[in-house]
Amino acid sequence: MKVSVLLVVTALAIDQSQGLFFRPPSSECRSDSQCPSFRNGRYPAPGKCVTQRRGILCPVFRPNDSCTYRMCAECLETFDCRGFDQYCENNRCRSRYRPPPSTTPRYG
């Protein structure tokens, strides 16, 4: 339990600190029309250009830099994600964590 909490805290700290040391990626779109459309069910839906923020500490430690950038959304809802066992989070398709199958032999 302690190891998993430590891993989560470390991952969050790394994600948030990236905004301190690295500039956000350059924007890839300015409007929705520059983004590819989604295939929601039978009907296509227009693409979406969304604003992303690089870490909550970025504005504190880099007040003169822009800590936001614009990108085309990969998804709006989970059904926009086409990969196996993926879900939509912050307009990006994420894979669910699947622990590896147990290799401990079972006797019984």
XYZ file of C-alpha atoms in Angstrom:
108
model
C 0.000 0.000 0.000
C 2.780 2.448 0.923
C 4.613 1.735 -2.329
C 1.556 2.476 -4.456
C 0.911 5.764 -2.599
C 4.564 6.731 -3.078
C 4.344 5.945 -6.814
C 1.204 8.057 -7.240
C 2.704 11.013 -5.357
C 5.935 10.761 -7.369
C 4.050 10.623 -10.678
C 1.980 13.684 -9.754
C 5.066 15.605 -8.644
C 6.879 14.845 -11.907
C 3.844 15.798 -13.994
C 3.402 19.103 -12.177
C 7.110 19.986 -12.136
C 7.459 19.656 -15.914
C 5.803 23.059 -16.211
C 8.680 24.538 -14.206
C 11.522 23.254 -16.352
C 10.079 22.842 -19.843
C 8.060 25.139 -22.041
C 4.633 23.869 -23.005
C 4.436 22.298 -26.456
C 3.654 24.691 -29.268
C -0.012 24.963 -30.163
C -1.166 22.745 -33.002
C -4.459 24.502 -33.695
C -6.252 27.816 -33.303
C -9.785 26.784 -34.140
C -11.969 23.669 -34.235
C -11.899 23.634 -38.044
C -8.184 22.765 -37.990
C -8.817 19.501 -36.115
C -9.920 16.130 -37.495
C -13.520 15.138 -36.931
C -14.734 12.418 -34.570
C -16.774 9.421 -35.565
C -19.508 9.427 -32.913
C -21.787 6.544 -33.795
C -23.021 6.819 -37.387
C -22.502 10.559 -37.746
C -19.205 12.482 -37.787
C -18.779 15.216 -35.189
C -16.600 18.276 -35.833
C -13.084 18.364 -34.394
C -12.324 20.278 -31.236
C -9.353 22.537 -30.462
C -8.895 22.594 -26.676
C -6.680 24.568 -24.309
C -4.319 22.536 -22.132
C -2.393 23.746 -19.099
C 1.127 22.635 -18.240
C 1.208 22.013 -14.459
C -0.463 24.059 -11.750
C 2.859 25.481 -10.523
C 3.952 26.830 -13.915
C 2.385 30.314 -13.470
C 3.967 30.653 -10.032
C 7.535 29.883 -11.074
C 7.363 31.073 -14.701
C 5.076 34.138 -14.567
C 6.378 35.617 -17.831
C 5.821 32.449 -19.886
C 2.612 31.045 -21.256
C 1.718 27.864 -19.425
C -1.070 26.961 -21.825
C -1.165 25.584 -25.343
C -3.872 24.474 -27.784
C -4.175 20.989 -29.217
C -6.666 18.953 -31.185
C -8.681 16.762 -28.850
C -8.200 13.025 -29.340
C -11.615 12.407 -27.790
C -14.633 14.112 -26.307
C -16.188 10.990 -24.791
C -14.846 7.522 -24.046
C -16.494 6.033 -27.138
C -14.249 8.271 -29.292
C -11.255 6.181 -28.170
C -10.738 3.245 -30.490
C -8.045 1.316 -28.640
C -8.759 -1.708 -26.498
C -9.836 -0.786 -22.968
C -9.244 2.958 -23.333
C -11.090 5.891 -21.799
C -11.193 9.634 -22.459
C -9.536 11.905 -19.903
C -8.713 15.580 -20.488
C -9.446 15.118 -24.198
C -6.850 12.351 -24.554
C -7.352 8.617 -24.880
C -5.759 6.769 -21.970
C -5.239 3.052 -21.514
C -6.528 1.444 -18.359
C -3.891 -0.110 -16.160
C -4.045 -3.872 -16.315
C -1.842 -5.657 -13.801
C 0.059 -8.543 -15.338
C -1.426 -11.977 -14.696
C -0.143 -13.682 -11.601
C 2.778 -16.000 -12.272
C 2.593 -17.611 -8.858
C 1.767 -21.283 -9.319
C -1.401 -22.434 -7.649
C -1.410 -25.702 -5.834
C -4.550 -27.303 -4.826
